[in-house]
Amino acid sequence: MDKTSPPLVSLAQLNKWYGSRQVLRNVSLDVLPHERLIICGASGSGKSTLLRCINGLEPHQSGRVVVDGTELTRAPKALEIVRREVGMVFQSFNLFPHLTALENCTLAPIWVRKMPVEEAHATALKYLDRVHLSARAHQYPSELSGGEQQRVAIARALCMAPKVMLFDEPTSALDPVMIKEVLDIITELAQTGMTMICVTHEMGFARRLADRSCSWMGARSSNRERRMSFS
Amino acid sequence: MALDARGPTGEDRASRPHDEGAQQQGEAQARGEAPGQMKDYFRQKVWLTWAVLCALLGAGFYALHLDFGYVGQKLPFLLGLRLSPDGFIQGAVLTVFVTGCSMVCALVVAFLTALGRLSRNPVSFAIATFYASLFRGTPLMVQVLIIYLALPQVGVVLGGLTSGLIALSLNYGAYLAETIRSGLMAVPLGQREAAMALGLPRWVAAWKIVAPQALRSIIPPAGALFVSMLKDSSLVSLMGLWELNFLAQSYARASYHYMEMLLAAAFIYWGLSIVFEVVQQRLERRFGKGVAARGSHAAGPGPGARNV
């Protein structure tokens, strides 16, 4: 971990309401390059909302979100720049069902990064190989198991070469065997030095992976960060 | 009419092989047959049953002692192979022309209306809901007559064909708008979010992610609407257009060959709607990719094969 470099993701005094209900209260958080942050906490405490504020899937009402030097505002340009640098993996995979695993991976590089098709294919195959699914490249999501789908979703995010990866309960929809295969992939990814923020209920995994973790104190009180050392 | 093409519609045939197919797959696998063989077996039975039903229908007509000579004499006119006395297309050709043009216009109108109904702009929303409510809530025949007869009184004079096209497009556009809206809403929110998280521009997400998935649920009901539009296109005969239904009725009245002419027209309509059904099935297959794969995958042995 590089303690001297500026934070890759920086949240300052972040506040977020759903209607009259406040979900995030004065959250401040810095994530340095190559850092692995695990967020644990009770359901409904705003963990997912926090992740979704980082790439602008949810707008925040006050405070600052800065990703790699770009402040996230409602401006489409800022959203575009930030989303290009932030990869996200969802609890329910959200693969595109009408596209094969390979097409899922090449879509964004071709349309967002304007990558030539052959290059996008090569990149996609490289990342599919990294999640041990290159043999399944031409299959549709419905032909893959849950664990395989989530690994394709990880590869899809990686194809955009993001600077930071957000994992929103990546294993909550999976059975124990599949959980292991997905967690192994995330661990391998962590070993490459990828910056990641992961919301999870898998405490053993959290302990192994995290440099740092925070747990939420619940939605109503302030979402205070509590540093826990696991070593 | 008993011979209305509504009987064995494309939907029935499209969905049945799937359900029974899955069931029969189980049976066939229990008997140790290959899945391919069993698929052929199913298809053969379907054709055989169709052949028997067609034979029964044919026997029924034979019993009516129809004058097929007269049908043969008038068929070129009904089909529209000859132009009408004033040199315009007529018969089935005119029917297909009216339906085709109305289909395209209805699609455009319906798409805009669906967007209006999903819009957060109150004026767009109000216009879309008002239009859809008005045109779904009043009879098509009244709409046709109002456009043809009432608009000239406020200075808009439209020809018979134009009035008919407008009425059909607006009427079916109102129904189709709901189909399109439900199709768009059937695409899970997670799909849009995944597209956003990848940084895809809105139009790419709409074109590459939302549209193909929405079309999968839009095509079957839209196909049914277009088949029904094909037959409702006969309403343009009110404005003096010699389309299929009108010709059949006038020949029938002139010669007292009512059964012959009406049945001939019915069969031409049926033939045309079968063409629609085939097109619909092709489109369904094309946009069912990834979903259809589930069935074929379960049937085929291979690594990771799962029973559905």
Coordinates of C-alpha atoms in Angstrom, one line a residue:
Chain A
M1 CA 0.0 0.0 0.0
D2 CA 1.3 3.4 -0.9
K3 CA 0.6 5.7 2.0
T4 CA 2.0 8.8 0.2
S5 CA -0.1 8.8 -2.9
P6 CA -3.5 10.7 -2.9
P7 CA -6.6 8.7 -2.3
L8 CA -8.2 7.0 -5.3
V9 CA -11.7 7.3 -3.8
S10 CA -12.5 10.1 -1.4
L11 CA -15.8 10.7 0.3
A12 CA -16.2 13.8 2.5
Q13 CA -19.2 14.5 4.7
L14 CA -21.5 12.5 2.4
N15 CA -25.2 12.7 3.1
K16 CA -27.9 10.7 1.3
W17 CA -31.6 10.6 1.9
Y18 CA -34.3 8.4 0.4
G19 CA -37.3 10.7 0.7
S20 CA -37.3 11.7 4.3
R21 CA -35.2 8.8 5.5
Q22 CA -31.5 9.5 5.9
V23 CA -29.4 6.6 4.7
L24 CA -25.9 8.0 4.9
R25 CA -24.9 10.6 7.5
N26 CA -21.7 12.5 7.2
V27 CA -19.7 9.6 5.8
S28 CA -16.0 10.4 5.2
L29 CA -13.7 7.8 3.8
D30 CA -10.5 7.7 1.8
V31 CA -9.4 4.7 -0.1
L32 CA -5.7 4.7 -1.2
P33 CA -4.5 3.0 -4.4
H34 CA -4.0 -0.8 -3.9
E35 CA -6.0 -0.7 -0.7
R36 CA -8.7 -3.3 0.0
L37 CA -11.6 -2.0 2.0
I38 CA -14.2 -4.4 3.3
I39 CA -17.5 -3.0 4.5
C40 CA -19.6 -5.1 6.8
G41 CA -22.8 -4.2 8.7
A42 CA -26.4 -4.9 9.2
S43 CA -28.8 -5.2 6.2
G44 CA -30.4 -1.9 5.5
S45 CA -27.6 0.1 7.0
G46 CA -26.7 1.8 3.7
K47 CA -23.6 -0.3 2.7
S48 CA -24.9 -0.8 -0.9
T49 CA -26.1 2.8 -1.1
L50 CA -22.5 3.9 -0.2
L51 CA -21.1 1.9 -3.1
R52 CA -23.7 3.1 -5.5
C53 CA -22.9 6.7 -4.6
I54 CA -19.3 6.1 -5.6
N55 CA -20.2 5.5 -9.2
G56 CA -23.2 7.7 -9.3
L57 CA -25.9 5.0 -9.6
E58 CA -27.5 6.9 -6.7
P59 CA -27.2 10.7 -6.5
H60 CA -26.1 12.1 -3.1
Q61 CA -27.6 15.2 -1.6
S62 CA -24.6 16.8 0.1
G63 CA -20.9 16.2 0.6
R64 CA -18.3 15.3 -2.0
V65 CA -17.4 12.1 -3.9
V66 CA -14.0 12.3 -5.6
V67 CA -12.8 9.4 -7.7
D68 CA -9.3 9.6 -9.1
G69 CA -9.3 13.4 -9.0
T70 CA -12.8 13.8 -10.6
E71 CA -15.5 15.1 -8.4
L72 CA -18.8 13.3 -9.0
T73 CA -21.6 15.8 -9.8
R74 CA -24.8 15.4 -11.7
A75 CA -23.0 16.5 -14.9
P76 CA -23.0 13.7 -17.4
K77 CA -19.4 14.3 -18.2
A78 CA -18.3 13.7 -14.6
L79 CA -20.4 10.6 -14.4
E80 CA -18.9 9.3 -17.7
I81 CA -15.4 9.8 -16.5
V82 CA -15.9 8.3 -13.1
R83 CA -17.8 5.2 -14.4
R84 CA -15.1 4.5 -16.8
E85 CA -12.6 4.2 -13.9
V86 CA -14.9 2.3 -11.5
G87 CA -15.9 -1.3 -12.1
M88 CA -18.9 -2.7 -10.3
V89 CA -20.0 -6.3 -9.5
F90 CA -23.6 -6.7 -8.4
Q91 CA -25.3 -9.1 -6.0
S92 CA -27.6 -10.4 -8.7
F93 CA -24.8 -10.5 -11.4
N94 CA -26.9 -8.4 -13.9
L95 CA -25.3 -10.1 -16.9
F96 CA -26.9 -9.2 -20.2
P97 CA -29.0 -12.4 -20.9
H98 CA -29.2 -11.9 -24.7
L99 CA -25.4 -11.7 -25.1
T100 CA -22.8 -14.5 -24.7
A101 CA -20.2 -14.3 -22.0
L102 CA -17.7 -12.9 -24.5
E103 CA -20.2 -10.3 -25.8
N104 CA -21.0 -9.2 -22.3
C105 CA -17.3 -8.5 -21.8
T106 CA -16.6 -6.8 -25.2
L107 CA -19.7 -4.5 -25.2
A108 CA -18.3 -1.7 -23.0
P109 CA -14.7 -1.7 -24.3
I110 CA -16.0 -1.4 -27.8
W111 CA -18.7 1.3 -27.1
V112 CA -17.1 3.2 -24.3
R113 CA -13.3 2.8 -24.8
K114 CA -13.7 2.7 -28.6
M115 CA -11.5 -0.4 -28.7
P116 CA -11.2 -2.2 -32.1
V117 CA -13.3 -5.4 -32.1
E118 CA -10.4 -7.8 -32.4
E119 CA -8.6 -6.1 -29.5
A120 CA -11.7 -6.1 -27.4
H121 CA -12.1 -9.9 -28.1
A122 CA -8.5 -10.6 -27.1
T123 CA -8.9 -8.5 -23.9
A124 CA -12.2 -10.2 -23.0
L125 CA -10.7 -13.7 -23.6
K126 CA -7.7 -12.7 -21.4
Y127 CA -10.0 -11.7 -18.5
L128 CA -12.3 -14.7 -19.0
D129 CA -9.3 -16.9 -18.7
R130 CA -8.4 -15.1 -15.5
V131 CA -11.7 -16.1 -14.0
H132 CA -11.1 -19.6 -15.5
L133 CA -14.0 -19.4 -18.0
S134 CA -12.4 -19.0 -21.4
A135 CA -13.9 -22.3 -22.4
R136 CA -17.4 -20.9 -21.7
A137 CA -16.9 -17.7 -23.7
H138 CA -19.5 -18.4 -26.3
Q139 CA -22.2 -19.5 -23.9
Y140 CA -25.2 -17.4 -22.8
P141 CA -25.6 -16.5 -19.1
S142 CA -28.6 -18.9 -18.8
E143 CA -26.2 -21.7 -19.6
L144 CA -23.9 -20.9 -16.8
S145 CA -24.2 -21.6 -13.1
G146 CA -24.6 -18.7 -10.6
G147 CA -20.9 -18.8 -9.7
E148 CA -19.9 -18.8 -13.3
Q149 CA -22.2 -15.9 -14.1
Q150 CA -20.7 -13.9 -11.2
R151 CA -17.2 -14.7 -12.5
V152 CA -18.2 -13.5 -16.0
A153 CA -19.6 -10.3 -14.3
I154 CA -16.2 -9.8 -12.7
A155 CA -14.4 -10.3 -16.0
R156 CA -16.9 -7.9 -17.7
A157 CA -15.9 -5.2 -15.2
L158 CA -12.2 -5.9 -15.5
C159 CA -12.3 -5.6 -19.3
M160 CA -12.8 -1.8 -18.8
A161 CA -9.4 -1.8 -16.9
P162 CA -10.9 0.1 -14.0
K163 CA -8.8 1.7 -11.3
V164 CA -11.1 0.6 -8.5
M165 CA -13.6 -2.3 -8.2
L166 CA -16.8 -2.2 -6.2
F167 CA -18.2 -5.5 -5.1
D168 CA -21.8 -5.2 -3.8
E169 CA -22.4 -8.5 -1.8
P170 CA -21.0 -10.5 -4.7
T171 CA -21.7 -13.9 -3.1
S172 CA -25.1 -13.3 -1.4
A173 CA -27.0 -15.0 -4.2
L174 CA -24.8 -18.1 -4.3
D175 CA -24.6 -21.5 -2.6
P176 CA -21.5 -22.4 -0.6
V177 CA -19.5 -24.1 -3.4
M178 CA -20.1 -21.2 -5.8
I179 CA -19.3 -18.7 -3.0
K180 CA -15.8 -20.3 -2.7
E181 CA -15.1 -20.1 -6.5
V182 CA -16.1 -16.4 -6.6
L183 CA -14.2 -15.5 -3.4
D184 CA -11.1 -17.2 -4.8
I185 CA -11.3 -15.1 -7.9
I186 CA -11.7 -11.9 -5.8
T187 CA -8.7 -13.0 -3.7
E188 CA -6.6 -13.6 -6.8
L189 CA -7.6 -10.2 -8.0
A190 CA -6.6 -8.6 -4.7
Q191 CA -3.2 -10.2 -5.1
T192 CA -2.6 -8.3 -8.3
G193 CA -2.9 -5.1 -6.4
M194 CA -6.4 -4.0 -7.5
T195 CA -8.0 -1.3 -5.4
M196 CA -11.3 -2.7 -4.2
I197 CA -14.2 -1.8 -1.9
C198 CA -16.3 -4.9 -1.0
V199 CA -19.5 -5.1 0.8
T200 CA -19.8 -8.6 2.2
H201 CA -21.2 -10.8 5.0
E202 CA -18.5 -13.4 4.5
M203 CA -16.4 -12.6 7.6
G204 CA -13.7 -15.2 7.1
F205 CA -13.1 -13.8 3.6
A206 CA -13.2 -10.3 4.9
R207 CA -10.5 -11.1 7.5
R208 CA -8.2 -12.7 4.9
L209 CA -8.6 -10.0 2.3
A210 CA -8.9 -6.7 4.1
D211 CA -6.3 -4.1 4.8
R212 CA -8.9 -2.3 6.6
S213 CA -12.6 -2.8 7.2
C214 CA -15.4 -0.7 8.5
S215 CA -18.6 -1.7 10.0
W216 CA -21.7 0.4 10.0
M217 CA -23.4 1.3 13.2
G218 CA -26.8 1.1 11.7
A219 CA -28.8 3.4 9.5
R220 CA -30.4 5.7 12.1
S221 CA -27.2 6.7 14.0
S222 CA -24.3 8.0 12.1
N223 CA -22.5 5.6 9.8
R224 CA -19.3 5.7 11.8
E225 CA -16.3 4.0 10.5
R226 CA -14.7 1.6 12.9
R227 CA -11.3 0.4 12.1
M228 CA -10.7 -3.2 12.8
S229 CA -7.3 -4.8 12.7
F230 CA -7.2 -8.4 11.5
S231 CA -3.7 -9.6 12.0
Chain B
M1 CA -67.2 -16.7 -38.9
A2 CA -66.1 -20.3 -38.1
L3 CA -63.2 -20.1 -40.4
D4 CA -61.7 -17.1 -38.7
A5 CA -57.9 -17.4 -38.5
R6 CA -58.0 -17.0 -34.8
G7 CA -58.2 -20.8 -34.3
P8 CA -54.7 -22.2 -34.5
T9 CA -52.7 -19.0 -33.9
G10 CA -49.0 -18.7 -34.0
E11 CA -48.9 -18.3 -30.2
D12 CA -50.6 -21.6 -29.6
R13 CA -48.3 -23.4 -31.9
A14 CA -45.2 -21.5 -30.7
S15 CA -45.8 -22.2 -27.0
R16 CA -47.1 -25.7 -27.2
P17 CA -44.1 -27.4 -28.7
H18 CA -42.0 -25.9 -25.9
D19 CA -44.1 -27.1 -22.9
E20 CA -45.0 -30.5 -24.3
G21 CA -41.5 -30.8 -25.8
A22 CA -40.0 -30.5 -22.3
Q23 CA -42.3 -33.1 -21.0
Q24 CA -41.7 -35.5 -23.9
Q25 CA -38.0 -34.9 -23.5
G26 CA -38.3 -36.4 -20.0
E27 CA -40.2 -39.4 -21.3
A28 CA -37.9 -39.9 -24.2
Q29 CA -34.9 -39.8 -22.1
A30 CA -36.4 -42.3 -19.7
R31 CA -36.8 -44.6 -22.8
G32 CA -33.2 -43.9 -23.7
E33 CA -33.8 -42.1 -27.0
A34 CA -31.6 -39.3 -28.2
P35 CA -33.1 -35.8 -27.8
G36 CA -32.8 -35.1 -31.6
Q37 CA -34.9 -38.2 -32.5
M38 CA -37.6 -37.2 -30.0
K39 CA -37.7 -33.6 -31.4
D40 CA -38.4 -35.1 -34.9
Y41 CA -41.0 -37.4 -33.4
F42 CA -42.8 -34.4 -31.9
R43 CA -42.6 -32.4 -35.2
Q44 CA -44.0 -35.4 -37.2
K45 CA -46.9 -35.7 -34.9
V46 CA -47.7 -32.0 -35.2
W47 CA -47.7 -32.1 -39.0
L48 CA -49.7 -35.3 -39.0
T49 CA -52.4 -33.7 -36.7
W50 CA -52.5 -30.6 -38.8
A51 CA -52.9 -32.8 -41.9
V52 CA -55.8 -34.6 -40.3
L53 CA -57.5 -31.4 -39.2
C54 CA -57.1 -29.9 -42.7
A55 CA -58.6 -33.0 -44.3
L56 CA -61.6 -32.8 -41.9
L57 CA -62.1 -29.1 -42.9
G58 CA -61.8 -30.0 -46.6
A59 CA -64.3 -32.8 -46.2
G60 CA -66.7 -30.3 -44.6
F61 CA -66.4 -28.0 -47.6
Y62 CA -66.9 -30.8 -50.0
A63 CA -70.2 -31.6 -48.2
L64 CA -71.3 -28.0 -48.9
H65 CA -71.3 -28.7 -52.7
L66 CA -69.5 -25.4 -53.5
D67 CA -69.2 -24.1 -57.1
F68 CA -65.4 -24.2 -57.3
G69 CA -65.5 -23.0 -60.9
Y70 CA -66.9 -19.7 -59.9
V71 CA -64.3 -19.4 -57.1
G72 CA -61.6 -20.0 -59.7
Q73 CA -63.0 -17.4 -62.0
K74 CA -63.1 -14.7 -59.4
L75 CA -59.9 -15.7 -57.5
P76 CA -57.5 -13.4 -59.6
F77 CA -59.7 -10.4 -58.6
L78 CA -59.9 -11.4 -55.0
L79 CA -56.1 -11.9 -54.8
G80 CA -55.7 -8.5 -56.5
L81 CA -53.7 -9.9 -59.5
R82 CA -55.8 -7.5 -61.7
L83 CA -56.2 -3.8 -61.2
S84 CA -59.6 -2.4 -60.4
P85 CA -61.6 -0.7 -63.3
D86 CA -60.2 2.7 -62.2
G87 CA -56.6 1.4 -62.3
F88 CA -56.0 1.0 -58.6
I89 CA -54.8 -2.0 -56.7
Q90 CA -57.6 -4.1 -55.2
G91 CA -58.3 -7.3 -53.3
A92 CA -55.7 -9.0 -51.2
V93 CA -53.0 -6.7 -52.5
L94 CA -54.8 -3.7 -51.2
T95 CA -55.4 -5.4 -47.9
V96 CA -51.7 -6.2 -47.5
F97 CA -50.8 -2.6 -48.6
V98 CA -53.2 -1.0 -46.1
T99 CA -52.1 -3.4 -43.3
G100 CA -48.4 -2.9 -44.0
C101 CA -48.6 0.9 -44.1
S102 CA -50.7 1.0 -41.0
M103 CA -48.3 -1.3 -39.2
V104 CA -45.4 1.0 -39.8
C105 CA -47.3 4.1 -38.7
A106 CA -48.8 2.3 -35.7
L107 CA -45.4 1.2 -34.6
V108 CA -44.1 4.8 -34.7
V109 CA -47.1 6.2 -32.9
A110 CA -47.1 3.4 -30.3
F111 CA -43.4 3.9 -29.6
L112 CA -43.8 7.6 -29.0
T113 CA -46.9 7.0 -26.9
A114 CA -45.1 4.4 -24.8
L115 CA -42.3 6.9 -24.2
G116 CA -44.9 9.5 -23.2
R117 CA -46.5 7.1 -20.7
L118 CA -43.1 6.4 -19.2
S119 CA -42.1 10.1 -19.2
R120 CA -41.8 12.3 -16.1
N121 CA -43.0 15.3 -18.1
P122 CA -46.7 15.8 -17.1
V123 CA -47.7 17.2 -20.5
S124 CA -46.2 14.2 -22.5
F125 CA -47.7 11.8 -20.0
A126 CA -51.2 13.5 -20.3
I127 CA -51.1 13.6 -24.1
A128 CA -50.1 9.9 -24.2
T129 CA -52.7 8.7 -21.7
F130 CA -55.4 10.8 -23.3
Y131 CA -54.7 9.6 -26.8
A132 CA -54.5 5.9 -25.7
S133 CA -57.6 6.1 -23.7
L134 CA -59.6 7.8 -26.4
F135 CA -58.6 5.5 -29.2
R136 CA -58.9 2.3 -27.2
G137 CA -62.2 3.3 -25.7
T138 CA -64.1 4.1 -29.0
P139 CA -65.0 1.7 -31.8
L140 CA -62.7 1.5 -34.8
M141 CA -65.6 2.0 -37.2
V142 CA -66.6 5.2 -35.6
Q143 CA -63.0 6.5 -35.8
V144 CA -62.8 5.6 -39.4
L145 CA -66.0 7.4 -40.2
I146 CA -65.2 10.5 -38.1
I147 CA -61.8 10.9 -39.8
Y148 CA -63.4 10.4 -43.2
L149 CA -66.6 12.4 -42.8
A150 CA -66.1 14.8 -39.9
L151 CA -62.7 16.2 -40.6
P152 CA -63.8 17.7 -44.0
Q153 CA -66.2 19.9 -42.0
V154 CA -63.3 21.6 -40.3
G155 CA -61.5 21.9 -43.6
V156 CA -59.3 18.8 -43.6
V157 CA -60.3 16.7 -46.6
L158 CA -58.6 13.3 -46.8
G159 CA -58.9 10.6 -49.4
G160 CA -60.5 7.3 -48.5
L161 CA -57.2 5.4 -48.4
T162 CA -55.5 8.1 -46.3
S163 CA -58.3 8.3 -43.8
G164 CA -58.3 4.5 -43.5
L165 CA -54.6 4.4 -42.9
I166 CA -54.8 7.1 -40.3
A167 CA -57.7 5.5 -38.4
L168 CA -56.1 2.1 -38.4
S169 CA -52.7 3.4 -37.3
L170 CA -54.1 5.6 -34.5
N171 CA -56.4 2.8 -33.3
Y172 CA -53.7 0.0 -33.3
G173 CA -51.1 2.5 -32.1
A174 CA -53.0 3.0 -28.9
Y175 CA -53.1 -0.8 -28.2
L176 CA -49.5 -1.4 -29.3
A177 CA -48.3 1.5 -27.0
E178 CA -49.4 -0.6 -24.0
T179 CA -47.6 -3.6 -25.4
I180 CA -44.4 -1.7 -25.9
R181 CA -44.7 0.0 -22.5
S182 CA -45.1 -3.4 -20.8
G183 CA -42.2 -4.8 -22.8
L184 CA -39.9 -1.9 -21.8
M185 CA -41.0 -2.3 -18.1
A186 CA -40.3 -6.0 -18.2
V187 CA -36.6 -5.4 -18.6
P188 CA -35.2 -5.5 -15.1
L189 CA -33.8 -2.4 -13.6
G190 CA -30.5 -4.2 -12.9
Q191 CA -29.9 -4.4 -16.7
R192 CA -29.9 -0.6 -17.0
E193 CA -27.8 -0.2 -13.8
A194 CA -25.2 -2.7 -15.2
A195 CA -25.1 -0.7 -18.4
M196 CA -24.7 2.6 -16.5
A197 CA -22.0 1.2 -14.2
L198 CA -20.1 0.1 -17.3
G199 CA -20.3 3.7 -18.5
L200 CA -22.3 2.9 -21.6
P201 CA -23.9 6.0 -23.2
R202 CA -27.7 6.1 -22.8
W203 CA -28.5 5.4 -26.5
V204 CA -26.1 2.4 -26.5
A205 CA -27.8 1.0 -23.4
A206 CA -31.2 1.6 -25.0
W207 CA -30.3 0.1 -28.3
K208 CA -28.0 -2.8 -27.3
I209 CA -29.4 -3.8 -23.9
V210 CA -33.0 -2.6 -23.4
A211 CA -34.4 -2.9 -26.9
P212 CA -33.4 -6.5 -27.6
Q213 CA -34.7 -7.7 -24.3
A214 CA -37.9 -5.6 -24.5
L215 CA -38.6 -6.9 -28.1
R216 CA -38.6 -10.5 -26.7
S217 CA -41.7 -9.8 -24.7
I218 CA -43.2 -7.3 -27.3
I219 CA -43.1 -9.6 -30.3
P220 CA -45.8 -12.2 -29.4
P221 CA -48.6 -9.8 -28.5
A222 CA -47.6 -7.4 -31.3
G223 CA -47.9 -10.3 -33.7
A224 CA -51.4 -11.1 -32.5
L225 CA -52.3 -7.4 -32.9
F226 CA -51.0 -7.3 -36.5
V227 CA -53.0 -10.4 -37.4
S228 CA -56.1 -8.8 -36.0
M229 CA -55.2 -5.6 -37.9
L230 CA -55.1 -7.5 -41.1
K231 CA -58.7 -8.4 -40.8
D232 CA -59.8 -5.0 -39.4
S233 CA -58.3 -3.4 -42.5
S234 CA -61.6 -4.4 -44.2
L235 CA -63.1 -1.3 -42.6
V236 CA -61.5 0.8 -45.3
S237 CA -64.1 -0.6 -47.6
L238 CA -66.5 1.9 -45.9
M239 CA -64.7 4.6 -47.9
G240 CA -65.1 2.9 -51.2
L241 CA -61.9 1.0 -51.4
W242 CA -62.1 -2.4 -53.1
E243 CA -60.2 -4.5 -50.6
L244 CA -60.6 -8.2 -50.2
N245 CA -63.6 -8.4 -48.0
F246 CA -65.5 -5.8 -50.0
L247 CA -64.8 -7.6 -53.3
A248 CA -65.9 -10.9 -51.9
Q249 CA -69.2 -9.5 -50.6
S250 CA -70.0 -7.7 -53.9
Y251 CA -69.3 -10.7 -56.0
A252 CA -71.4 -12.8 -53.6
R253 CA -74.3 -10.4 -53.8
A254 CA -74.1 -10.2 -57.6
S255 CA -74.1 -14.0 -58.1
Y256 CA -75.7 -15.4 -55.0
H257 CA -72.6 -17.5 -54.5
Y258 CA -72.3 -16.3 -50.9
M259 CA -70.6 -19.3 -49.4
E260 CA -68.0 -19.6 -52.1
M261 CA -67.0 -15.9 -52.0
L262 CA -66.9 -15.6 -48.2
L263 CA -65.0 -18.8 -47.8
A264 CA -62.5 -17.9 -50.4
A265 CA -61.9 -14.5 -48.7
A266 CA -61.6 -16.2 -45.4
F267 CA -59.0 -18.6 -46.7
I268 CA -57.0 -15.7 -48.3
Y269 CA -57.1 -13.9 -44.9
W270 CA -56.0 -17.1 -43.2
G271 CA -53.1 -17.6 -45.6
L272 CA -51.9 -14.1 -45.1
S273 CA -52.1 -14.4 -41.3
I274 CA -50.1 -17.6 -41.5
V275 CA -47.4 -15.6 -43.3
F276 CA -47.5 -13.1 -40.3
E277 CA -47.2 -16.0 -37.9
V278 CA -44.2 -17.4 -39.6
V279 CA -42.5 -13.9 -39.6
Q280 CA -43.4 -13.6 -35.9
Q281 CA -41.9 -17.0 -35.1
R282 CA -38.7 -16.1 -36.9
L283 CA -38.4 -12.9 -34.9
E284 CA -39.2 -14.6 -31.7
R285 CA -36.4 -17.1 -32.3
R286 CA -34.0 -14.3 -33.2
F287 CA -34.7 -12.3 -30.0
G288 CA -35.1 -15.4 -27.8
K289 CA -31.4 -16.0 -28.0
G290 CA -30.0 -16.7 -24.5
V291 CA -33.5 -17.7 -23.3
A292 CA -34.1 -20.3 -25.9
A293 CA -30.6 -21.6 -25.2
R294 CA -31.8 -22.8 -21.8
G295 CA -34.1 -25.4 -23.4
S296 CA -31.6 -26.6 -26.0
H297 CA -28.9 -26.8 -23.4
A298 CA -31.0 -29.0 -21.1
A299 CA -31.8 -31.3 -24.0
G300 CA -28.2 -31.7 -25.1
P301 CA -25.7 -33.7 -23.0
G302 CA -22.6 -31.9 -22.1
P303 CA -20.6 -30.4 -19.3
G304 CA -22.7 -28.5 -16.8
A305 CA -26.0 -29.7 -18.4
R306 CA -28.8 -29.0 -16.0
N307 CA -32.4 -30.1 -16.0
V308 CA -34.8 -27.2 -16.2

